[in-house]
Amino acid sequence: MTQIFGDYCEGEPNSPEFLIIGFSPSSVPLKQRWRNNGLSADFMADYLTTFFLGNEENPASMRRQAEIKSAVGFVANELLENAMKFTDERSAFPISIQLQLHPNYLMFFTTNSVEPERIASFQTYLEELTSCDPEDMYVRQLEKNALEENGTSSRLGYLTMMSDYMARLGWKFETVQKDPEVIAVTTMVQLPV
Amino acid sequence: MEIKTDDYRICYDPETITVFCQGSLRLSGMAEYAPIAELLDDIASQEQSPVVLDLQGLEFLNSSGISMLSKFVIKVRHKKTVTMIVRGSKTIPWQGKSLKNLQRLMPSLTLEWDE
């Protein structure tokens, strides 16, 4: 089974410039390693700045470098937070995040397993997300969150990327193991730079 | 009043009705944000005006944190007599992209930028 939502595309699997970080669910439970998300996202953001060198005599280039660093940190952190929150802890399927460099954009791919019973509601949400006006839906979501006292998920990560960072997003669901069945989702974010 | 960890510091100055958020806020969801949300709720319920939200030292905010701050703005908006000022920093890129959303929630909110 393979299902696609949004603007999913594979990018360049053989891109010469990429970075992948993988997390095994076997050791410490992933949900207890929350701090790792921030550390990994900051690392990706720092690492990337070497490709977008700022020149101190050129304030515009320094600003651009800071903008890219901040955007990468935000996107990578949100993707990792989601992957850690929604991974199916009963499966041994690892979580990964990949960053690819392209001339005018960056591509992120996170892959994680999904609990089978959560897939239907997740896909309904993705259908809404990919057919909406992101700015309108963003404000509606903020108002909705304010009415919920104990909402577990803010549902703002993808929307913020779309509405504030002009990112294009897509998702691929695929069966990666049978008996017991494991379904993985790969989330793609294409960020203009 | 102050909430402080290695990663962030939230403090409230009742004299100026100003809440300062500094550092990196990337807690794992609403439950973890609850102590900060309670502090913000208290400030909103005092109905003093103007309420100032100073974010000039807030380097990083995750989406759960965005949700928490927007709830605060909506609570203040419900107090019809209270005005609100949000102070942002031009040197922190996420603020230039995302703080305008708070103003969309509360059009009378004033955004002030440092340079």
Tab-separated table of N, CA and C in Angstrom, chain A residues 34-35 37-39 41-42 66-67 70-71 73-74 77-78 81 85 135-136 138-139 142-143 145-146 148-152 154 156-157 160 163-165, chain B residues 7 24 26-32 41 59-64 66-67 70-71 74-75 77-78 90-94 97-102 104-105:
chain	number	residue	atom	x	y	z
A	34	TRP	N	12.957	13.752	24.597
A	34	TRP	CA	12.436	14.957	23.955
A	34	TRP	C	13.533	15.956	23.638
A	35	ARG	N	14.505	16.064	24.558
A	35	ARG	CA	15.548	17.070	24.401
A	35	ARG	C	16.352	16.851	23.113
A	37	ASN	N	15.290	16.268	20.255
A	37	ASN	CA	14.691	16.942	19.094
A	37	ASN	C	15.339	18.299	18.885
A	38	GLY	N	15.405	19.066	19.970
A	38	GLY	CA	15.988	20.401	19.890
A	38	GLY	C	17.463	20.344	19.519
A	39	LEU	N	18.185	19.392	20.140
A	39	LEU	CA	19.623	19.283	19.857
A	39	LEU	C	19.853	18.923	18.392
A	41	ALA	N	17.765	19.356	15.846
A	41	ALA	CA	17.315	20.444	14.966
A	41	ALA	C	18.349	21.567	14.949
A	42	ASP	N	18.880	21.906	16.126
A	42	ASP	CA	19.901	22.961	16.190
A	42	ASP	C	21.147	22.540	15.424
A	66	ALA	N	20.987	34.024	8.961
A	66	ALA	CA	20.222	33.863	10.207
A	66	ALA	C	18.805	33.377	9.929
A	67	GLU	N	18.204	33.890	8.831
A	67	GLU	CA	16.845	33.470	8.462
A	67	GLU	C	16.807	31.977	8.134
A	70	SER	N	17.329	29.827	11.254
A	70	SER	CA	16.135	29.812	12.102
A	70	SER	C	15.038	28.942	11.488
A	71	ALA	N	14.854	29.060	10.168
A	71	ALA	CA	13.804	28.278	9.496
A	71	ALA	C	14.109	26.783	9.576
A	73	GLY	N	15.943	25.280	11.806
A	73	GLY	CA	15.772	24.861	13.200
A	73	GLY	C	14.302	24.629	13.523
A	74	PHE	N	13.442	25.529	13.069
A	74	PHE	CA	12.015	25.389	13.359
A	74	PHE	C	11.431	24.157	12.668
A	77	ASN	N	12.812	20.823	14.029
A	77	ASN	CA	12.294	20.548	15.371
A	77	ASN	C	10.837	20.081	15.319
A	78	GLU	N	10.014	20.755	14.529
A	78	GLU	CA	8.600	20.352	14.436
A	78	GLU	C	8.465	18.947	13.850
A	81	GLU	N	9.542	16.487	16.508
A	81	GLU	CA	8.538	16.396	17.580
A	81	GLU	C	7.369	15.531	17.123
A	85	LYS	N	6.224	11.969	18.651
A	85	LYS	CA	4.900	11.885	19.277
A	85	LYS	C	4.066	10.775	18.664
A	135	GLU	N	-3.459	30.378	5.724
A	135	GLU	CA	-3.555	31.503	6.662
A	135	GLU	C	-4.884	31.488	7.409
A	136	ASP	N	-5.970	31.184	6.672
A	136	ASP	CA	-7.289	31.120	7.321
A	136	ASP	C	-7.345	29.971	8.317
A	138	TYR	N	-4.967	28.580	9.820
A	138	TYR	CA	-4.073	28.854	10.950
A	138	TYR	C	-4.822	29.608	12.050
A	139	VAL	N	-5.502	30.682	11.655
A	139	VAL	CA	-6.224	31.476	12.664
A	139	VAL	C	-7.372	30.663	13.266
A	142	LEU	N	-5.915	28.391	15.845
A	142	LEU	CA	-5.559	29.101	17.092
A	142	LEU	C	-6.809	29.310	17.949
A	143	GLU	N	-7.904	29.721	17.294
A	143	GLU	CA	-9.146	29.955	18.038
A	143	GLU	C	-9.668	28.640	18.627
A	145	ASN	N	-7.879	25.943	19.397
A	145	ASN	CA	-7.019	25.514	20.506
A	145	ASN	C	-7.374	26.255	21.784
A	146	ALA	N	-7.750	27.539	21.640
A	146	ALA	CA	-8.035	28.349	22.824
A	146	ALA	C	-9.273	27.839	23.554
A	148	GLU	N	-10.037	24.643	23.768
A	148	GLU	CA	-9.747	23.328	24.333
A	148	GLU	C	-8.816	23.477	25.518
A	149	GLU	N	-9.278	23.036	26.677
A	149	GLU	CA	-8.443	23.185	27.873
A	149	GLU	C	-7.226	22.260	27.829
A	150	ASN	N	-7.456	21.015	27.436
A	150	ASN	CA	-6.369	20.043	27.546
A	150	ASN	C	-6.044	19.367	26.222
A	151	GLY	N	-6.068	20.126	25.145
A	151	GLY	CA	-5.722	19.544	23.852
A	151	GLY	C	-4.299	18.997	23.914
A	152	THR	N	-4.087	17.796	23.367
A	152	THR	CA	-2.748	17.223	23.453
A	152	THR	C	-1.868	17.703	22.314
A	154	SER	N	-1.175	20.697	19.257
A	154	SER	CA	-1.551	22.057	18.857
A	154	SER	C	-2.015	22.112	17.402
A	156	LEU	N	-0.399	22.956	14.920
A	156	LEU	CA	0.060	24.207	14.317
A	156	LEU	C	1.381	24.066	13.567
A	157	GLY	N	2.070	22.960	13.754
A	157	GLY	CA	3.406	22.813	13.165
A	157	GLY	C	3.382	22.915	11.644
A	160	THR	N	2.114	26.333	10.435
A	160	THR	CA	3.098	27.416	10.556
A	160	THR	C	4.094	27.355	9.402
A	163	SER	N	2.136	28.596	6.308
A	163	SER	CA	1.653	29.963	6.292
A	163	SER	C	2.775	30.986	6.536
A	164	ASP	N	3.732	30.675	7.416
A	164	ASP	CA	4.776	31.652	7.750
A	164	ASP	C	6.092	31.411	7.002
A	165	TYR	N	6.330	30.164	6.565
A	165	TYR	CA	7.610	29.845	5.918
A	165	TYR	C	7.446	29.483	4.442
B	7	ASP	N	16.890	26.111	29.998
B	7	ASP	CA	16.577	26.487	28.618
B	7	ASP	C	15.809	27.796	28.475
B	24	SER	N	14.780	29.387	25.012
B	24	SER	CA	14.184	28.489	24.020
B	24	SER	C	13.033	27.733	24.646
B	26	ARG	N	10.600	24.827	23.936
B	26	ARG	CA	10.154	23.724	23.078
B	26	ARG	C	9.734	22.549	23.940
B	27	LEU	N	8.769	22.801	24.792
B	27	LEU	CA	8.248	21.744	25.653
B	27	LEU	C	7.332	20.840	24.826
B	28	SER	N	7.011	19.660	25.407
B	28	SER	CA	6.435	18.614	24.556
B	28	SER	C	4.924	18.690	24.386
B	29	GLY	N	4.279	19.671	24.922
B	29	GLY	CA	2.840	19.768	24.678
B	29	GLY	C	2.183	20.599	25.758
B	30	MET	N	0.861	20.698	25.667
B	30	MET	CA	0.125	21.584	26.577
B	30	MET	C	0.343	21.227	28.044
B	31	ALA	N	0.449	19.935	28.349
B	31	ALA	CA	0.625	19.538	29.757
B	31	ALA	C	1.920	20.123	30.317
B	32	GLU	N	2.980	20.059	29.528
B	32	GLU	CA	4.259	20.593	30.008
B	32	GLU	C	4.254	22.114	30.071
B	41	ASP	N	-2.520	32.995	32.516
B	41	ASP	CA	-3.951	33.101	32.850
B	41	ASP	C	-4.171	34.086	33.997
B	59	GLU	N	14.443	33.199	21.772
B	59	GLU	CA	15.148	32.791	20.554
B	59	GLU	C	14.373	31.729	19.769
B	60	PHE	N	13.659	30.885	20.492
B	60	PHE	CA	13.013	29.749	19.815
B	60	PHE	C	11.681	29.449	20.482
B	61	LEU	N	10.670	29.151	19.649
B	61	LEU	CA	9.352	28.797	20.169
B	61	LEU	C	8.781	27.698	19.277
B	62	ASN	N	8.396	26.572	19.871
B	62	ASN	CA	7.807	25.513	19.028
B	62	ASN	C	6.302	25.745	18.860
B	63	SER	N	5.651	24.861	18.099
B	63	SER	CA	4.247	25.127	17.769
B	63	SER	C	3.350	25.034	19.007
B	64	SER	N	3.693	24.178	19.967
B	64	SER	CA	2.895	24.134	21.200
B	64	SER	C	3.023	25.452	21.959
B	66	ILE	N	3.576	28.364	20.469
B	66	ILE	CA	2.774	29.341	19.707
B	66	ILE	C	1.322	29.240	20.163
B	67	SER	N	0.862	28.004	20.342
B	67	SER	CA	-0.514	27.785	20.774
B	67	SER	C	-0.748	28.410	22.156
B	70	SER	N	-0.887	32.208	21.902
B	70	SER	CA	-2.111	32.688	21.238
B	70	SER	C	-3.313	32.551	22.170
B	71	LYS	N	-3.303	31.513	23.024
B	71	LYS	CA	-4.374	31.394	24.024
B	71	LYS	C	-4.353	32.593	24.973
B	74	ILE	N	-5.833	35.562	23.242
B	74	ILE	CA	-7.302	35.443	23.146
B	74	ILE	C	-7.954	35.722	24.505
B	75	LYS	N	-7.318	35.256	25.583
B	75	LYS	CA	-7.862	35.547	26.934
B	75	LYS	C	-7.855	37.055	27.195
B	77	ARG	N	-7.916	39.379	24.923
B	77	ARG	CA	-8.904	39.961	24.000
B	77	ARG	C	-10.317	39.918	24.598
B	78	HIS	N	-10.590	38.850	25.346
B	78	HIS	CA	-11.921	38.729	25.959
B	78	HIS	C	-12.178	39.767	27.046
B	90	LYS	N	13.701	42.242	15.874
B	90	LYS	CA	13.992	42.043	14.448
B	90	LYS	C	15.174	41.102	14.244
B	91	THR	N	15.987	40.941	15.283
B	91	THR	CA	17.170	40.089	15.113
B	91	THR	C	16.838	38.613	15.326
B	92	ILE	N	15.603	38.297	15.710
B	92	ILE	CA	15.216	36.891	15.902
B	92	ILE	C	14.233	36.525	14.783
B	93	PRO	N	14.731	35.791	13.751
B	93	PRO	CA	13.941	35.653	12.518
B	93	PRO	C	12.530	35.072	12.696
B	94	TRP	N	12.314	34.114	13.596
B	94	TRP	CA	10.960	33.523	13.683
B	94	TRP	C	9.935	34.577	14.070
B	97	LYS	N	8.452	36.411	11.188
B	97	LYS	CA	7.519	35.606	10.401
B	97	LYS	C	6.208	35.371	11.133
B	98	SER	N	6.260	35.137	12.422
B	98	SER	CA	5.079	34.594	13.115
B	98	SER	C	4.345	35.536	14.061
B	99	LEU	N	4.974	36.609	14.513
B	99	LEU	CA	4.273	37.437	15.513
B	99	LEU	C	3.046	38.145	14.947
B	100	LYS	N	3.056	38.379	13.630
B	100	LYS	CA	1.888	39.041	13.016
B	100	LYS	C	0.606	38.241	13.258
B	101	ASN	N	0.750	36.920	13.453
B	101	ASN	CA	-0.443	36.093	13.681
B	101	ASN	C	-1.163	36.481	14.972
B	102	LEU	N	-0.394	36.950	15.959
B	102	LEU	CA	-1.036	37.362	17.215
B	102	LEU	C	-1.903	38.590	16.961
B	104	ARG	N	-3.382	39.207	14.183
B	104	ARG	CA	-4.585	38.771	13.461
B	104	ARG	C	-5.642	38.260	14.435
B	105	LEU	N	-5.186	37.717	15.574
B	105	LEU	CA	-6.146	37.269	16.593
B	105	LEU	C	-6.772	38.440	17.330
